[in-house]
Every structure is written in structure tokens, then in C-alpha cells.
Amino acid sequence: MSDEEIQSDGGPAEAISFVYGFPDPDSFPIGDLIAACQTALREKGRTALQYGPTRGYGPLLDYLLAKFQRDEGLTLDRENLLISAGASQALDMICCLFTRPGDTVLVEAPTYHETLMILRDYGLNILQVPLDEKGLLVGELEQRLEWLAATGRRPKFIYVIPDFQNPSGLTLSLERREKLIALAHRYETLIVEDDVYRDLCYEARYAGSTLPSLYALDEGRTVLRLGSFSKIIAAGLRLGWIMAAPQWLNRLMDSGLAAAAGGANPFVSHVVADYCLRGLLEPHIATLVARYRLKRDTMLAALDANMPAEVSWTRPMGGFFVWLTLPPGLAAQEVRTEGEQRGITFLPGPPFFAEGGGENNVRLAFSYLSPQDIEKGVAVLGEVTRKRTNK
Amino acid sequence: MSDEEIQSDGGPAEAISFVYGFPDPDSFPIGDLIAACQTALREKGRTALQYGPTRGYGPLLDYLLAKFQRDEGLTLDRENLLISAGASQALDMICCLFTRPGDTVLVEAPTYHETLMILRDYGLNILQVPLDEKGLLVGELEQRLEWLAATGRRPKFIYVIPDFQNPSGLTLSLERREKLIALAHRYETLIVEDDVYRDLCYEARYAGSTLPSLYALDEGRTVLRLGSFSKIIAAGLRLGWIMAAPQWLNRLMDSGLAAAAGGANPFVSHVVADYCLRGLLEPHIATLVARYRLKRDTMLAALDANMPAEVSWTRPMGGFFVWLTLPPGLAAQEVRTEGEQRGITFLPGPPFFAEGGGENNVRLAFSYLSPQDIEKGVAVLGEVTRKRTNK
């Protein structure tokens, strides 16, 4: 993407944009990826460039299995994994194969806005369940499930981002994870666990969140878990995976798209496998954690220093986002309009809500900007907000 | 894909398999792609590895525009193109956004079997229209369209592979192309033109079929045309494009998948753009044409020499496939069973038919095998078929 093209999506040119939930391009391991391309093509070009097995490239699957074992104590085999062209393509496949228009799905409020777009493309009826600082309100979820059951409907899945959620930055508590899984079993629905930020935890050891995934807690019975290399190597590679019980994965494997495509990107899979199998991913994640932790700390300190008392925000333990709540009556859109005149921009809350809300919320991405720009941008945001709050 | 994995899909190990409609792995331009990876990552790593613009990487779009202008005299602009993760992903997007379960679509009989799988995944009602040596029988198509209209149904699209069709190898005549387009207009339906073999024409100049595409004939009003780099550079890259009027493309561009994915594979797009912009694709296509022409000629000569008079087959002007018709009463499955005992295998006809048929048809792919194996394999096929024909 050229800078020009970035700007066309993210606000006025030259603005400090808190819009992009993008990895930091200064973090891309360009030299190591050049070497991985050379090795993959030179040693395995005939398979890297051909249609591949539907499940994905075997050595990449095996690398991931070893990683899950080491980082999370999860014992899986290849039958539990499928390589996808990123987490969004995985969600798209799940919608195609497990839903029909008019089916109901449940999401967090707020949730990742581009997931909502995918769900809407499939004509799904989307219900939202609010969050608090411990994540999804499982009591509210239970009420909606009960009401659906009473009206003869069973949702197809509950879409949840348990770690360092996009857009809120919040982490679902262990107690609620367990309750969520119990509810999914009781009401016979699936959980789609979008877990793309897990490795970017700024409070624990280098390679993982402190809490087990929904998949691990459930032993994979009712959870389809999505992961990605987008945040931990590079988004432009478009490579991720789905972890699930064979009964779910086999339906995805038998799909026309999986068959016709011959596996999600064999070439990129070979490159990423070479990179990972040389032991480069683990130290790279450690540098990413240090890099993004500094940005998060910079943003939180700048918010502490600049925002008026009436504004609150989340303190994410990982991921890319901080979520602000402006005082009632102060619309995020109004702050953005003035902010853009002063050289900053961000996404207001409403696109992150399936059924409305978020008018006084702000999503700030800290992943893409430099610490200097984060400080400058938050200072401007603070000025604009203070002025509007004091009116 | 390992040889073992290939064998698990394509018949017994050590067999000569006519199953694979794969590019010849000896043709992959490995050295040039290594160089393209280096250049793309070294010079543009920060954009190649990031989320990209939804439509695709600009220089790649511009290369394709120049190619269509030069090869086909087609004047287009970027608004007419969208980069996809291969033609199958493009078809998948079209099904997601332009159809709902229960909608009707029309296909050729036979047609590409994995397209049928995708259409079924979307719950579509698939009707088939037979072919003869000039391709789709437009009179039969008109009857089906008339019958649908009389029962108040309008098909969402007609899926056609006009050049060197998979599986038949046939090419749709110019007269029928024009009638097909007129019918699509009269009955207000779209045409999805799957055009992935166009450059692999063995009868004309290096870079194209002698017949204009449906898109060109229609000036793009009612045609969505799919193309791919899979057959002309490498299938493992998973990169293709959709050519259509902005009114259709904009719906695809606004989709959740397109937005969330940030463009189809920015990294591979940069690599392919570098390869193409250095002028490497045109001479490469010329070598592919020579390579596959030899294989096609070898197969046709072997069929002439070995098959009994009761068997007929197509004489494709391009592409990867020859389609055999065995005499009535001789099932392709029966020939395959005995063939596999003698070390050859192929796909029988039925999977290529949406509504039944093909029991005495055989698809032979000549793209993947060496000329020596083609000769050996057809000799065995001839023996088995002669024996069964004389019974």
C-alpha cells in the first residue's frame, strides 16, 4: 500500500492516524524473509509453486503443533488444524459452510467491525452482547440465548475475541471463559474464537497470554479457533489457521473453495515454514512485544497526562488497541471532526456495534504509529476533548 | 505437496496419473521468482508485507491493463479490475455476494467439477446445458432460460469456460459467444467467464486465443471475467483477478472479506508484479506454449495410435485437457478400475456434470505428465479400452 493509499482510507494526508490496526512496518523481518524465500524456492520450488494439500503444508502444520504444545501445553495433531489465507478468510469459510441467510449469530459489543461486514455479507441476523472490563457479560449472553431458545432459534455461533480484543483491548476473564463455554454447550451453539493477538501479550512471558484459550478450556469440542501470522510476522503474507475438532474441519476441507484452491497459499506457507523452522519466530515475537509494549505504555501515559477526568479508557494487556469512553453527550464524531482540522484522526465507536451504540467511544490503535506520533496525537486529542468537555 | 500427498489424491502410488490438471512443475521459473522476491522485499518490503489496498497492488493492476490492451486490444482502467486469491476465490466471492441459497445458476455440461462444489456450498440450484464441438449449445440454453422465465425465475449467472474448457478442451465458437451474450441480456442474467487458459493457446500467436473474450464482445456490461496466474506462472502463488464493470466490482470491493483481508495477498502481488514488469512473463508464456503443445500433440498422436475406432475425443486448441467418449455401455469407471491395476488412472466423467451424465466420459490431463508418460499411459489406456470394447 502506498502512503497515498493509506491516507485515502485513514483520514487526511499528513494526519497522525490512530485508525490503522496494522502491524508496525519497521518490525517486518525483511532480511530473514528474503532468505526464507530463497531457501523455500531453491529447495522446494516444485511443491511451493504447485497446488498443495487441502489442509496446508505439512511442515508448517507441524511447526504450529509444536508451538501450541510448548506455549500452551496443548496436545493436538494435524487433524485439528487447517491453514487459511488469514483469519478473515477462515471466518468467511465458516460463514459459507455453517450458516444460511437469516441464521442468528452473537457477537460482543463492541467487536471487530470488519467481522460485522463479513457476517452481514452472509445475510446473518447479528445480535450483540455488551462487555465490561472483564469482557463479555455472560449473564447478558445467557439472557439472549434463553430468549432465542424460547422463540425456537438456535444461534449458529458466538464470535468472541477473548485476548486483547479489537476494538476494546479487553481480555475475557477465566471465570467468564468457563461460563461462556458452558453456555455454548447448554444451548448447543459453536464458539468462533478469534485469537490473533495472543502472542502479543505485554504483561507475561514472551509467547503468550496468561489465560488459556477457549479452545483449550473446552478441549476443542465446541470451539473453532482462528489464528494468524499477520500480527506476528507480516499482514501482507495473508496466512493463518483454524484449530478445531475434525468434525468441523472436515466440512471446511471438503468445501469447493478448499478443493479448488489446493490449500491456502502453498508458496507463502513454504516461506513462513522455513522462517519458523529456523527458530526465527520466537525471538521475533520477543522484539515485537518490546516494541508494542513501549507504544502501549506511551499511549497510556499520554492519555493519563492529557485527557480530562470525564474520559475513561481501557488498559490493554496486549494487542493493538485502547478504547476510550467520552462523557455522555460528547460524540466521538464531533471530536474527530475537530481533530482532523488539527491533524489527527481515529475511528469512532459506532461501526464496532452490530445493533447500535458507541457514539461516545473512540478506538485508538497504537500499533502503527511511532511513540513520538502517539504522544503528539494524544496531546491534540486531549486538547480537543478538554475543550469540548468544558463547554 | 509431497509426492506422497499427490498420490493420495490422484490414484495408486507409481501410477501414471492423468488426473492432475496441474501446471508442469518443470516449468516453474524458480530462479526468476527468487530474484523477484528479493527485489520486492528489498525495495518495497514495507508495503509488500502490510495490508494493501482492497483492489490490489497498483503496479500489478497496471501491468494487467497493459497486457489486455496489447494482447486483446481491450482498453480498461483500474476500475475494471480487482486482484483475487486465484480464480476459485473470485468465484467464491461472487457466490457470496451475488447469490442466496436456492438461487439458480447455469453451467456447461460437462464443467469444472470444483466449480460445482463451490456452487453447491452456497446452496445454489444448478442447471446444466450440454456442449457440442463448438461449445455450449445456445439453443438449449435459450430453452432453459425461457422455461425459467415462464416459471418466474431469473438465474443469477451463467458460468462458462469459453477457451479450452475444463474438462472438455473445447472452445466456444464466435457465433455462439455472441448468442450467449444476447441471451444474457434478454434474460437479464450475468455471465461468469472463467478464462484461466486463454494464454495457453497452441494454435495462434504466443499470447492468446484467436477469439475475443465474452467480456470484450459484451464490452463488460454483463460479464464478470476471471483470470489467474496459476497456469502461466505458478499455481502455488494463489493469485488471479476479476475483470468487470465497476457496478459489479464495487460490490465485491465493499465486502467484508475484501476489507478485512486488505487486498488479496499483497506480498505475492509485489513478487508477481516485479516478475511481470521485468518483461519475464511474455517469453515464459512462449516456453509454456511450446511445452504444452508438445504434450498435447503427444497425447493426440498416442490416442490416434492406440484407441479403438469406437472411442472419440476432443482435439483441444489449448489448455490442459482432452475429453474422451467411450462407446455406449462401456463405463469409464470400469476402464479406470482395470487401468489402475495396470498402473494408470484418470477422472471419469460424472463429477463434471451438475445434473448427471458422463458415465462413459474420461478426462485426460496432459499438462502434468511428461511426454514419455503420456505415451506409456495412453498405450495402456488403449489396451484396456480395446479389450473392453471387443467384449
Short mmCIF file of N, CA and C in Angstrom, two decimals, chain A residues 59-195:
data_model
loop_
_atom_site.label_atom_id
_atom_site.label_comp_id
_atom_site.label_asym_id
_atom_site.label_seq_id
_atom_site.Cartn_x
_atom_site.Cartn_y
_atom_site.Cartn_z
N PRO A 59 4.95 -29.40 6.99
CA PRO A 59 5.92 -28.88 7.96
C PRO A 59 5.43 -27.62 8.69
N LEU A 60 4.59 -26.82 8.04
CA LEU A 60 4.03 -25.65 8.73
C LEU A 60 3.02 -26.10 9.78
N LEU A 61 2.19 -27.07 9.43
CA LEU A 61 1.26 -27.63 10.41
C LEU A 61 2.03 -28.17 11.61
N ASP A 62 3.12 -28.88 11.35
CA ASP A 62 3.88 -29.49 12.44
C ASP A 62 4.57 -28.42 13.30
N TYR A 63 5.05 -27.36 12.66
CA TYR A 63 5.61 -26.27 13.46
C TYR A 63 4.55 -25.70 14.40
N LEU A 64 3.36 -25.45 13.88
CA LEU A 64 2.30 -24.89 14.72
C LEU A 64 1.93 -25.84 15.86
N LEU A 65 1.86 -27.13 15.56
CA LEU A 65 1.53 -28.10 16.61
C LEU A 65 2.56 -28.04 17.73
N ALA A 66 3.84 -27.96 17.37
CA ALA A 66 4.90 -27.89 18.39
C ALA A 66 4.80 -26.59 19.18
N LYS A 67 4.44 -25.50 18.51
CA LYS A 67 4.29 -24.20 19.19
C LYS A 67 3.15 -24.26 20.20
N PHE A 68 2.03 -24.83 19.82
CA PHE A 68 0.90 -24.89 20.75
C PHE A 68 1.24 -25.77 21.96
N GLN A 69 1.97 -26.84 21.68
CA GLN A 69 2.40 -27.72 22.78
C GLN A 69 3.31 -26.96 23.73
N ARG A 70 4.29 -26.27 23.20
CA ARG A 70 5.27 -25.58 24.03
C ARG A 70 4.65 -24.40 24.77
N ASP A 71 3.89 -23.56 24.04
CA ASP A 71 3.39 -22.32 24.65
C ASP A 71 2.18 -22.54 25.52
N GLU A 72 1.37 -23.52 25.18
CA GLU A 72 0.08 -23.64 25.85
C GLU A 72 -0.17 -25.03 26.43
N GLY A 73 0.78 -25.94 26.24
CA GLY A 73 0.57 -27.30 26.72
C GLY A 73 -0.54 -28.04 26.00
N LEU A 74 -0.87 -27.58 24.80
CA LEU A 74 -1.97 -28.17 24.03
C LEU A 74 -1.44 -29.29 23.15
N THR A 75 -1.95 -30.48 23.35
CA THR A 75 -1.54 -31.61 22.52
C THR A 75 -2.58 -31.81 21.41
N LEU A 76 -2.15 -31.52 20.19
CA LEU A 76 -3.04 -31.62 19.04
C LEU A 76 -2.36 -32.45 17.98
N ASP A 77 -3.10 -32.82 16.93
CA ASP A 77 -2.42 -33.35 15.76
C ASP A 77 -2.93 -32.66 14.50
N ARG A 78 -2.36 -33.06 13.38
CA ARG A 78 -2.68 -32.34 12.14
C ARG A 78 -4.18 -32.29 11.86
N GLU A 79 -4.90 -33.28 12.33
CA GLU A 79 -6.35 -33.32 12.11
C GLU A 79 -7.08 -32.14 12.75
N ASN A 80 -6.42 -31.46 13.69
CA ASN A 80 -7.04 -30.33 14.38
C ASN A 80 -6.73 -28.99 13.72
N LEU A 81 -5.98 -28.99 12.63
CA LEU A 81 -5.55 -27.73 12.02
C LEU A 81 -5.87 -27.69 10.53
N LEU A 82 -6.09 -26.46 10.07
CA LEU A 82 -6.25 -26.18 8.64
C LEU A 82 -5.61 -24.81 8.39
N ILE A 83 -4.71 -24.74 7.41
CA ILE A 83 -4.10 -23.44 7.08
C ILE A 83 -5.11 -22.63 6.26
N SER A 84 -5.23 -21.34 6.59
CA SER A 84 -6.16 -20.46 5.86
C SER A 84 -5.40 -19.26 5.32
N ALA A 85 -6.06 -18.53 4.42
CA ALA A 85 -5.45 -17.30 3.89
C ALA A 85 -5.77 -16.14 4.83
N GLY A 86 -5.35 -16.27 6.08
CA GLY A 86 -5.63 -15.26 7.10
C GLY A 86 -6.91 -15.58 7.86
N ALA A 87 -7.07 -14.92 9.01
CA ALA A 87 -8.22 -15.21 9.87
C ALA A 87 -9.53 -14.78 9.21
N SER A 88 -9.49 -13.72 8.42
CA SER A 88 -10.74 -13.25 7.80
C SER A 88 -11.24 -14.27 6.78
N GLN A 89 -10.33 -14.87 6.02
CA GLN A 89 -10.76 -15.89 5.06
C GLN A 89 -11.30 -17.12 5.80
N ALA A 90 -10.72 -17.41 6.96
CA ALA A 90 -11.23 -18.53 7.77
C ALA A 90 -12.65 -18.25 8.22
N LEU A 91 -12.90 -17.04 8.71
CA LEU A 91 -14.26 -16.69 9.14
C LEU A 91 -15.22 -16.73 7.96
N ASP A 92 -14.76 -16.27 6.82
CA ASP A 92 -15.59 -16.30 5.61
C ASP A 92 -16.00 -17.74 5.27
N MET A 93 -15.04 -18.66 5.33
CA MET A 93 -15.36 -20.08 5.06
C MET A 93 -16.37 -20.62 6.05
N ILE A 94 -16.18 -20.28 7.32
CA ILE A 94 -17.10 -20.78 8.35
C ILE A 94 -18.51 -20.27 8.07
N CYS A 95 -18.62 -18.99 7.72
CA CYS A 95 -19.95 -18.44 7.40
C CYS A 95 -20.55 -19.17 6.21
N CYS A 96 -19.74 -19.38 5.18
CA CYS A 96 -20.24 -20.04 3.97
C CYS A 96 -20.78 -21.42 4.28
N LEU A 97 -20.05 -22.18 5.09
CA LEU A 97 -20.36 -23.60 5.23
C LEU A 97 -21.24 -23.92 6.42
N PHE A 98 -21.28 -23.05 7.42
CA PHE A 98 -22.05 -23.36 8.63
C PHE A 98 -23.27 -22.48 8.83
N THR A 99 -23.51 -21.54 7.92
CA THR A 99 -24.68 -20.67 8.11
C THR A 99 -25.47 -20.57 6.81
N ARG A 100 -26.70 -20.08 6.96
CA ARG A 100 -27.53 -19.71 5.82
C ARG A 100 -28.12 -18.34 6.15
N PRO A 101 -28.45 -17.54 5.12
CA PRO A 101 -29.00 -16.21 5.40
C PRO A 101 -30.20 -16.31 6.35
N GLY A 102 -30.26 -15.37 7.29
CA GLY A 102 -31.33 -15.38 8.28
C GLY A 102 -30.96 -16.10 9.56
N ASP A 103 -29.89 -16.89 9.53
CA ASP A 103 -29.42 -17.51 10.76
C ASP A 103 -28.93 -16.44 11.72
N THR A 104 -28.96 -16.78 13.00
CA THR A 104 -28.54 -15.84 14.04
C THR A 104 -27.13 -16.16 14.52
N VAL A 105 -26.34 -15.13 14.73
CA VAL A 105 -25.03 -15.26 15.40
C VAL A 105 -24.95 -14.17 16.47
N LEU A 106 -24.12 -14.42 17.47
CA LEU A 106 -23.94 -13.47 18.56
C LEU A 106 -22.52 -12.93 18.55
N VAL A 107 -22.38 -11.65 18.84
CA VAL A 107 -21.05 -11.02 18.87
C VAL A 107 -20.96 -10.14 20.11
N GLU A 108 -19.73 -9.78 20.45
CA GLU A 108 -19.51 -8.81 21.52
C GLU A 108 -19.88 -7.41 21.03
N ALA A 109 -20.22 -6.54 21.99
CA ALA A 109 -20.48 -5.14 21.66
C ALA A 109 -19.60 -4.28 22.56
N PRO A 110 -18.54 -3.72 21.97
CA PRO A 110 -18.18 -3.68 20.56
C PRO A 110 -17.44 -4.95 20.11
N THR A 111 -17.31 -5.09 18.78
CA THR A 111 -16.49 -6.16 18.21
C THR A 111 -15.78 -5.62 16.96
N TYR A 112 -14.94 -6.45 16.38
CA TYR A 112 -14.16 -6.08 15.19
C TYR A 112 -15.12 -5.73 14.04
N HIS A 113 -15.05 -4.49 13.55
CA HIS A 113 -16.05 -4.01 12.60
C HIS A 113 -16.02 -4.76 11.27
N GLU A 114 -14.85 -5.24 10.86
CA GLU A 114 -14.81 -5.93 9.57
C GLU A 114 -15.37 -7.35 9.67
N THR A 115 -15.34 -7.93 10.85
CA THR A 115 -16.11 -9.16 11.06
C THR A 115 -17.59 -8.91 10.85
N LEU A 116 -18.09 -7.80 11.37
CA LEU A 116 -19.51 -7.49 11.17
C LEU A 116 -19.84 -7.40 9.69
N MET A 117 -18.92 -6.83 8.91
CA MET A 117 -19.16 -6.74 7.46
C MET A 117 -19.27 -8.13 6.84
N ILE A 118 -18.37 -9.03 7.23
CA ILE A 118 -18.43 -10.40 6.69
C ILE A 118 -19.75 -11.06 7.08
N LEU A 119 -20.14 -10.94 8.35
CA LEU A 119 -21.39 -11.57 8.80
C LEU A 119 -22.58 -11.00 8.02
N ARG A 120 -22.55 -9.71 7.76
CA ARG A 120 -23.66 -9.10 7.01
C ARG A 120 -23.67 -9.58 5.55
N ASP A 121 -22.47 -9.77 4.97
CA ASP A 121 -22.42 -10.27 3.58
C ASP A 121 -23.13 -11.62 3.46
N TYR A 122 -23.13 -12.40 4.53
CA TYR A 122 -23.80 -13.70 4.51
C TYR A 122 -25.26 -13.61 4.97
N GLY A 123 -25.76 -12.40 5.11
CA GLY A 123 -27.18 -12.22 5.43
C GLY A 123 -27.56 -12.70 6.82
N LEU A 124 -26.60 -12.69 7.75
CA LEU A 124 -26.88 -13.21 9.09
C LEU A 124 -27.57 -12.17 9.96
N ASN A 125 -28.34 -12.67 10.88
CA ASN A 125 -29.01 -11.86 11.89
C ASN A 125 -28.05 -11.75 13.08
N ILE A 126 -27.52 -10.56 13.32
CA ILE A 126 -26.43 -10.41 14.29
C ILE A 126 -26.96 -9.77 15.57
N LEU A 127 -26.81 -10.46 16.68
CA LEU A 127 -27.20 -9.93 17.99
C LEU A 127 -25.94 -9.62 18.79
N GLN A 128 -26.00 -8.56 19.58
CA GLN A 128 -24.80 -8.18 20.32
C GLN A 128 -25.00 -8.33 21.83
N VAL A 129 -23.88 -8.58 22.49
CA VAL A 129 -23.85 -8.76 23.95
C VAL A 129 -22.79 -7.81 24.49
N PRO A 130 -23.13 -6.96 25.45
CA PRO A 130 -22.16 -5.97 25.91
C PRO A 130 -20.99 -6.57 26.70
N LEU A 131 -19.96 -5.77 26.81
CA LEU A 131 -18.74 -6.09 27.56
C LEU A 131 -18.66 -5.20 28.81
N ASP A 132 -17.92 -5.67 29.81
CA ASP A 132 -17.38 -4.73 30.81
C ASP A 132 -15.88 -4.98 30.91
N GLU A 133 -15.23 -4.53 31.97
CA GLU A 133 -13.76 -4.62 32.00
C GLU A 133 -13.26 -6.06 32.06
N LYS A 134 -14.14 -7.01 32.40
CA LYS A 134 -13.74 -8.42 32.37
C LYS A 134 -14.18 -9.12 31.08
N GLY A 135 -14.61 -8.34 30.10
CA GLY A 135 -15.00 -8.93 28.82
C GLY A 135 -16.50 -9.20 28.74
N LEU A 136 -16.86 -10.08 27.85
CA LEU A 136 -18.26 -10.41 27.56
C LEU A 136 -19.08 -10.62 28.84
N LEU A 137 -20.24 -9.99 28.91
CA LEU A 137 -21.13 -10.17 30.06
C LEU A 137 -21.92 -11.46 29.86
N VAL A 138 -21.45 -12.49 30.51
CA VAL A 138 -22.03 -13.81 30.25
C VAL A 138 -23.47 -13.92 30.73
N GLY A 139 -23.83 -13.13 31.75
CA GLY A 139 -25.23 -13.11 32.18
C GLY A 139 -26.14 -12.57 31.07
N GLU A 140 -25.68 -11.51 30.44
CA GLU A 140 -26.44 -10.95 29.30
C GLU A 140 -26.49 -11.95 28.14
N LEU A 141 -25.39 -12.63 27.93
CA LEU A 141 -25.37 -13.66 26.88
C LEU A 141 -26.42 -14.73 27.18
N GLU A 142 -26.46 -15.16 28.43
CA GLU A 142 -27.41 -16.21 28.80
C GLU A 142 -28.85 -15.75 28.55
N GLN A 143 -29.14 -14.51 28.89
CA GLN A 143 -30.49 -14.00 28.64
C GLN A 143 -30.85 -14.05 27.15
N ARG A 144 -29.90 -13.66 26.32
CA ARG A 144 -30.20 -13.67 24.88
C ARG A 144 -30.36 -15.09 24.37
N LEU A 145 -29.51 -15.99 24.86
CA LEU A 145 -29.63 -17.39 24.43
C LEU A 145 -30.97 -17.98 24.88
N GLU A 146 -31.36 -17.64 26.10
CA GLU A 146 -32.63 -18.14 26.64
C GLU A 146 -33.80 -17.63 25.79
N TRP A 147 -33.72 -16.33 25.47
CA TRP A 147 -34.79 -15.72 24.68
C TRP A 147 -34.84 -16.35 23.28
N LEU A 148 -33.66 -16.59 22.70
CA LEU A 148 -33.64 -17.24 21.38
C LEU A 148 -34.24 -18.64 21.46
N ALA A 149 -33.85 -19.38 22.51
CA ALA A 149 -34.37 -20.75 22.65
C ALA A 149 -35.89 -20.71 22.82
N ALA A 150 -36.37 -19.74 23.58
CA ALA A 150 -37.81 -19.64 23.82
C ALA A 150 -38.58 -19.35 22.54
N THR A 151 -37.90 -18.69 21.59
CA THR A 151 -38.55 -18.40 20.32
C THR A 151 -38.12 -19.41 19.24
N GLY A 152 -37.57 -20.52 19.68
CA GLY A 152 -37.28 -21.62 18.77
C GLY A 152 -36.06 -21.43 17.89
N ARG A 153 -35.16 -20.53 18.29
CA ARG A 153 -33.98 -20.30 17.46
C ARG A 153 -32.71 -20.72 18.18
N ARG A 154 -31.80 -21.28 17.44
CA ARG A 154 -30.50 -21.63 17.99
C ARG A 154 -29.45 -20.89 17.19
N PRO A 155 -28.65 -20.04 17.82
CA PRO A 155 -27.64 -19.32 17.04
C PRO A 155 -26.61 -20.28 16.48
N LYS A 156 -26.05 -19.91 15.32
CA LYS A 156 -25.06 -20.79 14.71
C LYS A 156 -23.72 -20.70 15.42
N PHE A 157 -23.35 -19.51 15.85
CA PHE A 157 -22.13 -19.41 16.66
C PHE A 157 -22.10 -18.10 17.43
N ILE A 158 -21.20 -18.09 18.42
CA ILE A 158 -20.90 -16.88 19.18
C ILE A 158 -19.48 -16.49 18.80
N TYR A 159 -19.31 -15.30 18.23
CA TYR A 159 -17.98 -14.84 17.79
C TYR A 159 -17.37 -14.01 18.92
N VAL A 160 -16.21 -14.42 19.39
CA VAL A 160 -15.57 -13.78 20.54
C VAL A 160 -14.08 -13.58 20.27
N ILE A 161 -13.56 -12.43 20.69
CA ILE A 161 -12.11 -12.17 20.65
C ILE A 161 -11.65 -12.09 22.10
N PRO A 162 -11.21 -13.21 22.69
CA PRO A 162 -11.01 -13.20 24.15
C PRO A 162 -9.77 -12.45 24.62
N ASP A 163 -8.75 -12.38 23.79
CA ASP A 163 -7.50 -11.74 24.23
C ASP A 163 -7.28 -10.40 23.55
N PHE A 164 -7.16 -9.32 24.40
CA PHE A 164 -6.77 -8.00 23.87
C PHE A 164 -7.66 -7.63 22.69
N GLN A 165 -8.94 -7.62 23.00
CA GLN A 165 -9.97 -7.57 21.98
C GLN A 165 -9.83 -6.35 21.06
N ASN A 166 -10.19 -6.54 19.82
CA ASN A 166 -10.35 -5.47 18.85
C ASN A 166 -11.83 -5.15 18.81
N PRO A 167 -12.25 -3.96 19.23
CA PRO A 167 -11.50 -2.72 19.44
C PRO A 167 -11.20 -2.37 20.89
N SER A 168 -11.69 -3.14 21.87
CA SER A 168 -11.67 -2.63 23.25
C SER A 168 -10.35 -2.83 23.96
N GLY A 169 -9.50 -3.75 23.49
CA GLY A 169 -8.27 -4.06 24.20
C GLY A 169 -8.49 -4.95 25.42
N LEU A 170 -9.74 -5.32 25.72
CA LEU A 170 -10.06 -6.07 26.94
C LEU A 170 -9.76 -7.56 26.78
N THR A 171 -9.56 -8.21 27.94
CA THR A 171 -9.32 -9.64 27.98
C THR A 171 -10.44 -10.31 28.78
N LEU A 172 -10.97 -11.38 28.22
CA LEU A 172 -12.06 -12.11 28.87
C LEU A 172 -11.50 -12.87 30.07
N SER A 173 -12.13 -12.72 31.24
CA SER A 173 -11.62 -13.37 32.46
C SER A 173 -11.78 -14.88 32.37
N LEU A 174 -10.98 -15.58 33.17
CA LEU A 174 -11.03 -17.05 33.17
C LEU A 174 -12.41 -17.55 33.57
N GLU A 175 -12.98 -16.94 34.59
CA GLU A 175 -14.29 -17.37 35.07
C GLU A 175 -15.34 -17.24 33.96
N ARG A 176 -15.28 -16.13 33.26
CA ARG A 176 -16.26 -15.93 32.18
C ARG A 176 -15.99 -16.84 30.99
N ARG A 177 -14.71 -17.13 30.74
CA ARG A 177 -14.43 -18.09 29.67
C ARG A 177 -15.14 -19.41 29.95
N GLU A 178 -15.05 -19.83 31.21
CA GLU A 178 -15.67 -21.11 31.55
C GLU A 178 -17.18 -21.04 31.43
N LYS A 179 -17.75 -19.93 31.87
CA LYS A 179 -19.21 -19.79 31.77
C LYS A 179 -19.66 -19.72 30.29
N LEU A 180 -18.88 -19.01 29.50
CA LEU A 180 -19.20 -18.92 28.06
C LEU A 180 -19.26 -20.31 27.42
N ILE A 181 -18.26 -21.12 27.75
CA ILE A 181 -18.22 -22.47 27.17
C ILE A 181 -19.40 -23.30 27.67
N ALA A 182 -19.71 -23.17 28.96
CA ALA A 182 -20.85 -23.93 29.50
C ALA A 182 -22.14 -23.51 28.78
N LEU A 183 -22.28 -22.22 28.51
CA LEU A 183 -23.49 -21.75 27.82
C LEU A 183 -23.53 -22.28 26.38
N ALA A 184 -22.39 -22.29 25.71
CA ALA A 184 -22.36 -22.82 24.34
C ALA A 184 -22.80 -24.28 24.32
N HIS A 185 -22.36 -25.04 25.33
CA HIS A 185 -22.80 -26.44 25.40
C HIS A 185 -24.29 -26.54 25.69
N ARG A 186 -24.75 -25.76 26.69
CA ARG A 186 -26.14 -25.88 27.10
C ARG A 186 -27.07 -25.51 25.95
N TYR A 187 -26.70 -24.47 25.20
CA TYR A 187 -27.59 -24.01 24.13
C TYR A 187 -27.16 -24.54 22.76
N GLU A 188 -26.22 -25.48 22.76
CA GLU A 188 -25.84 -26.20 21.54
C GLU A 188 -25.45 -25.27 20.40
N THR A 189 -24.55 -24.37 20.68
CA THR A 189 -24.04 -23.49 19.64
C THR A 189 -22.51 -23.57 19.62
N LEU A 190 -21.94 -23.16 18.50
CA LEU A 190 -20.47 -23.13 18.40
C LEU A 190 -19.93 -21.80 18.91
N ILE A 191 -18.65 -21.80 19.22
CA ILE A 191 -17.92 -20.56 19.51
C ILE A 191 -16.86 -20.39 18.44
N VAL A 192 -16.81 -19.23 17.80
CA VAL A 192 -15.69 -18.89 16.93
C VAL A 192 -14.79 -17.95 17.72
N GLU A 193 -13.60 -18.45 18.05
CA GLU A 193 -12.65 -17.73 18.90
C GLU A 193 -11.60 -17.08 18.01
N ASP A 194 -11.64 -15.77 17.90
CA ASP A 194 -10.69 -15.04 17.07
C ASP A 194 -9.51 -14.64 17.96
N ASP A 195 -8.40 -15.31 17.75
CA ASP A 195 -7.31 -15.26 18.74
C ASP A 195 -6.01 -14.75 18.11
#
